[in-house]
PDB file of C-alpha atoms in Angstrom:
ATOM      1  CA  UNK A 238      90.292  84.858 117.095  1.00 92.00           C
ATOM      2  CA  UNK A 239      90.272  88.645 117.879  1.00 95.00           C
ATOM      3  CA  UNK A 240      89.909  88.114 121.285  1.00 97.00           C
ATOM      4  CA  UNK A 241      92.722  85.678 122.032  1.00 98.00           C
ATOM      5  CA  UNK A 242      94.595  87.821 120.084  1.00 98.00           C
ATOM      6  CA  UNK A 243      93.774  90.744 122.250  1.00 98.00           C
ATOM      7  CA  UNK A 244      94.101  88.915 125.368  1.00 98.00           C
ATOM      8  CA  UNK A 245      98.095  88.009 124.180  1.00 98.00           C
ATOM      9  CA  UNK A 246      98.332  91.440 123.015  1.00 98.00           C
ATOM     10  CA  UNK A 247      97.492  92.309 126.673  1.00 98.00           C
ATOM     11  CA  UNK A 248      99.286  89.938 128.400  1.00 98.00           C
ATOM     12  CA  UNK A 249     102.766  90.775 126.857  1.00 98.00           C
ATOM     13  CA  UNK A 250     102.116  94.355 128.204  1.00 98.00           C
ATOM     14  CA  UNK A 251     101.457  93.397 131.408  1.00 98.00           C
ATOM     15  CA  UNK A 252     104.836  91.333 131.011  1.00 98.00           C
ATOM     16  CA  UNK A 253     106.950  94.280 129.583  1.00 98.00           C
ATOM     17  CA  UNK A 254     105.288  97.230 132.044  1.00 98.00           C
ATOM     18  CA  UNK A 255     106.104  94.463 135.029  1.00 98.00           C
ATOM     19  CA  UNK A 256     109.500  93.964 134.417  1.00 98.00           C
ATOM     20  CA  UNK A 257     110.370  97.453 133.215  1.00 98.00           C
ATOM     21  CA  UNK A 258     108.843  98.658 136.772  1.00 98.00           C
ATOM     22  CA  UNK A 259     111.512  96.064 138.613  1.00 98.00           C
ATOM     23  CA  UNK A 260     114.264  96.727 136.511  1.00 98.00           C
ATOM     24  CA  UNK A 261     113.917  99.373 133.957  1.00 97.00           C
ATOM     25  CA  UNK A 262     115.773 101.370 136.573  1.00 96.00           C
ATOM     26  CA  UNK A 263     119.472  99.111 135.728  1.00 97.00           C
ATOM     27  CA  UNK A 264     120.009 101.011 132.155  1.00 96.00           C
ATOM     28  CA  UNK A 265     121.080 104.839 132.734  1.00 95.00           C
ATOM     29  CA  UNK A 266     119.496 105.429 129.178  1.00 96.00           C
ATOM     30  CA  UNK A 267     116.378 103.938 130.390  1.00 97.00           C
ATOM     31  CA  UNK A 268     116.151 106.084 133.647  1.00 96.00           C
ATOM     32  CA  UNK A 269     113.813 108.707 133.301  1.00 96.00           C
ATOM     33  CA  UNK A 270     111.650 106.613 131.032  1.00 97.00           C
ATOM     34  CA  UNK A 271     111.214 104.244 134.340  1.00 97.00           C
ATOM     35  CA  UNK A 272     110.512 107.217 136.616  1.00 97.00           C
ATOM     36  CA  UNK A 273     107.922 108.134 134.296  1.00 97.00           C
ATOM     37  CA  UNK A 274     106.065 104.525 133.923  1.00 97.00           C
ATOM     38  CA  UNK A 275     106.446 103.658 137.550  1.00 97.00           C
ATOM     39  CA  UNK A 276     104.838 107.504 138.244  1.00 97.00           C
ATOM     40  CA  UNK A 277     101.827 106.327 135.780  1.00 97.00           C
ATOM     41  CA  UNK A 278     101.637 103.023 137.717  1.00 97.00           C
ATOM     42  CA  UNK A 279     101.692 103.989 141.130  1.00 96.00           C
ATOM     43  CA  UNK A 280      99.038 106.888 139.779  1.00 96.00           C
ATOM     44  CA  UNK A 281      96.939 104.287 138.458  1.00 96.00           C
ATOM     45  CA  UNK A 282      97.141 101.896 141.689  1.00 95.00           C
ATOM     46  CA  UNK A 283      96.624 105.040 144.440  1.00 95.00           C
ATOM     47  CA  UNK A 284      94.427 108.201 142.134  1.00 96.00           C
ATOM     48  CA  UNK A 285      92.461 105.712 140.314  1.00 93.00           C
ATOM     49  CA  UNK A 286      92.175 103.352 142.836  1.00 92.00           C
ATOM     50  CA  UNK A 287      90.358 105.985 144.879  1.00 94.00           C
ATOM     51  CA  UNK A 288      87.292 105.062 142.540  1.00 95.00           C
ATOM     52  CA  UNK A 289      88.389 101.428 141.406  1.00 94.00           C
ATOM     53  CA  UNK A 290      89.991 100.190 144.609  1.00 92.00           C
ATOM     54  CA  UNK A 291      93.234 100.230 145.560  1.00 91.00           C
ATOM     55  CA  UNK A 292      96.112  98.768 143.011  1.00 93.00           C
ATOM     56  CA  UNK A 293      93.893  98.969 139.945  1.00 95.00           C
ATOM     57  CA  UNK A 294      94.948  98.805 136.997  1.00 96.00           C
ATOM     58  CA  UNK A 295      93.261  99.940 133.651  1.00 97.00           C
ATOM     59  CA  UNK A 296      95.122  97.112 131.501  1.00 97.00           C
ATOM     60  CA  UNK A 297      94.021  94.495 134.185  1.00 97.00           C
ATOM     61  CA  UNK A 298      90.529  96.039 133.550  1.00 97.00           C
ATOM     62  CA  UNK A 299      90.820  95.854 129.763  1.00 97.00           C
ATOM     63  CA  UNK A 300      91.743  92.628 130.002  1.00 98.00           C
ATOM     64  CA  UNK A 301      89.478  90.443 132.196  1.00 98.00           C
ATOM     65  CA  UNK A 302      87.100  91.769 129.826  1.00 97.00           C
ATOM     66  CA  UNK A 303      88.524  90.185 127.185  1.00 98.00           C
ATOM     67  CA  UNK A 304      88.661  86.967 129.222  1.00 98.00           C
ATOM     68  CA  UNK A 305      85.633  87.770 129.868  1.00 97.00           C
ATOM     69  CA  UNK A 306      84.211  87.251 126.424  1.00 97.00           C
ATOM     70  CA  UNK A 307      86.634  84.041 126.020  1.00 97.00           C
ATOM     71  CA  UNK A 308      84.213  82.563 128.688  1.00 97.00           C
ATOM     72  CA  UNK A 309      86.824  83.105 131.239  1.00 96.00           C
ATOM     73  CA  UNK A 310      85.018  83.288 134.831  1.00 95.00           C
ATOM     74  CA  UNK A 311      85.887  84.478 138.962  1.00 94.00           C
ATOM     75  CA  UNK A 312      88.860  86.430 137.784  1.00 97.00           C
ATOM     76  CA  UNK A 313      90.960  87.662 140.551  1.00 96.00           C
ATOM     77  CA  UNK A 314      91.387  91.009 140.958  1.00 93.00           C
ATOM     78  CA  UNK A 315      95.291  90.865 139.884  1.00 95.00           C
ATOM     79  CA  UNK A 316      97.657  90.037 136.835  1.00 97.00           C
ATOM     80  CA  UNK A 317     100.306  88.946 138.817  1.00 97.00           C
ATOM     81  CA  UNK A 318      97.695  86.082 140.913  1.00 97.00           C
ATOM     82  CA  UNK A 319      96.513  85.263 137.897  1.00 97.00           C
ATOM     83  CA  UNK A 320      99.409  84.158 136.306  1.00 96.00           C
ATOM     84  CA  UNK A 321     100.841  83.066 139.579  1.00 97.00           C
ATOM     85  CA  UNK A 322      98.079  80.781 139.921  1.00 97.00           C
ATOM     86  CA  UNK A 323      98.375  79.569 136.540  1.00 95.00           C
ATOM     87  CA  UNK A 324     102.281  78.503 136.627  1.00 96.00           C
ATOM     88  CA  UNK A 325     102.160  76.811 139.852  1.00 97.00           C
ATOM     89  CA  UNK A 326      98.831  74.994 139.585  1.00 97.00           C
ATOM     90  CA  UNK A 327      98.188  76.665 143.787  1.00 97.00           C
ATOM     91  CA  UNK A 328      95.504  78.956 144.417  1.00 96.00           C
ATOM     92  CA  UNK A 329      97.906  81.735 146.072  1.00 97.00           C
ATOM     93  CA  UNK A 330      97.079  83.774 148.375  1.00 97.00           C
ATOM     94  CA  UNK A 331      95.907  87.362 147.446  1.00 96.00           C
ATOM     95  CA  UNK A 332      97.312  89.110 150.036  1.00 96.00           C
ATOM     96  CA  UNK A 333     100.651  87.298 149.750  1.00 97.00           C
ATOM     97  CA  UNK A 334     100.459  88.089 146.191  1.00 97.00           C
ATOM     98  CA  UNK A 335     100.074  91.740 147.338  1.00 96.00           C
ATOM     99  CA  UNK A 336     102.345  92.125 150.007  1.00 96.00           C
ATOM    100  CA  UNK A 337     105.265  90.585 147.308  1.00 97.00           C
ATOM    101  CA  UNK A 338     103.486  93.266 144.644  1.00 97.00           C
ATOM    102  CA  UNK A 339     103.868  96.079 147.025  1.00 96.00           C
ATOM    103  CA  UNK A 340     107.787  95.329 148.016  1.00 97.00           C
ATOM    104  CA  UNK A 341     108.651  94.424 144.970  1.00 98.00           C
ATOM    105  CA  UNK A 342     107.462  97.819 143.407  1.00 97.00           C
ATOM    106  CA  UNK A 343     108.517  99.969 146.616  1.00 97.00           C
ATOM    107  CA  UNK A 344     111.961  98.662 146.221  1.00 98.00           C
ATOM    108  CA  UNK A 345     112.114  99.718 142.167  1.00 97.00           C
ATOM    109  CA  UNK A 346     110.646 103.330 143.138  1.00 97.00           C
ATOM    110  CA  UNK A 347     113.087 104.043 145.933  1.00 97.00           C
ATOM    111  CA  UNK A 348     116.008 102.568 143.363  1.00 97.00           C
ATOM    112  CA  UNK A 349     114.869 104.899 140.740  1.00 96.00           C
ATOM    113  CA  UNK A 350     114.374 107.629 143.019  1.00 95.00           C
ATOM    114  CA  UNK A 351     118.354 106.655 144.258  1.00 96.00           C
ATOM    115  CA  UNK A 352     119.670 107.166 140.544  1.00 95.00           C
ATOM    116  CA  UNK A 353     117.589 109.294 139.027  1.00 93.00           C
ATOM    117  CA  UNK A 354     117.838 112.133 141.875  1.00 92.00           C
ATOM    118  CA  UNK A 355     120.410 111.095 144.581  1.00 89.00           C
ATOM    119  CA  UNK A 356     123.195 109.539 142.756  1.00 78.00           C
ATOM    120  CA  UNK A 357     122.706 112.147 140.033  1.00 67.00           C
ATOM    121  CA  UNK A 358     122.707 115.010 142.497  1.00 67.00           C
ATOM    122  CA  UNK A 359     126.279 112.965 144.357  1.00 67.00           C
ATOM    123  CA  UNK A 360     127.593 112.969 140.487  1.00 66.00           C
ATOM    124  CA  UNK A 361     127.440 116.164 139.984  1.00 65.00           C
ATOM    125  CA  UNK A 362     128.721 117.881 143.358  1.00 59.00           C
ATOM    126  CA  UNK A 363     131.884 115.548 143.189  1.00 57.00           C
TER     127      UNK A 363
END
């Protein structure tokens, strides 16, 4: 029971850290809080990833080994194929997966980067 727990626990995380990454940027209150948590992520996926491989992820980690231990077995490396996988019933590509990942994300780091420096710096010369 722990264990499911654990791996719902981990899995509404992953939901809340995704779609404050994409979007967290929208709310001005919210701004620097996003630059910080998509700093940690991209840290994770490039200075961690130097000894995990590319894009990892710690909570991924944490949580294939609770799958793990719910007899779960051939885990893909990512969340977001995972679940992909799951909802349409298709074995997705991984790369695809990736390459939609990596846009995705790029496009929510050069938005924050827009209104948390740019616009900002605009705001206050005008």
């Amino acid at each position: 029971m722990m264990y499911i727990l654990l791996d719902w626990f981990f899995t509404l995380l992953h939901l809340l850290i995704i779609g404050f990454n994409l979007f967290g940027w929208i709310w001005p209150s919210a701004r620097k809080a996003h630059l910080i948590v998509v700093t940690l992520t991209l840290s994770c996926w490039l200075i961690l990833g130097i000894w995990y491989g590319l894009g990892y992820c710690p909570i991924t980690d944490w949580q294939w080994q609770i799958k793990e231990r719910l007899g779960e077995v051939n885990l893909p490396n990512s969340f977001i194929k995972y679940y992909a996988d799951m909802i349409s019933g298709q074995d997705i590509s991984s790369s695809f997966i990736d390459t939609v990942t990596g846009i995705s994300f790029t496009l929510a780091v050069i938005i924050t980067i827009y209104v948390n420096f740019i616009k900002r710096k605009r705001k206050k010369v005008n």
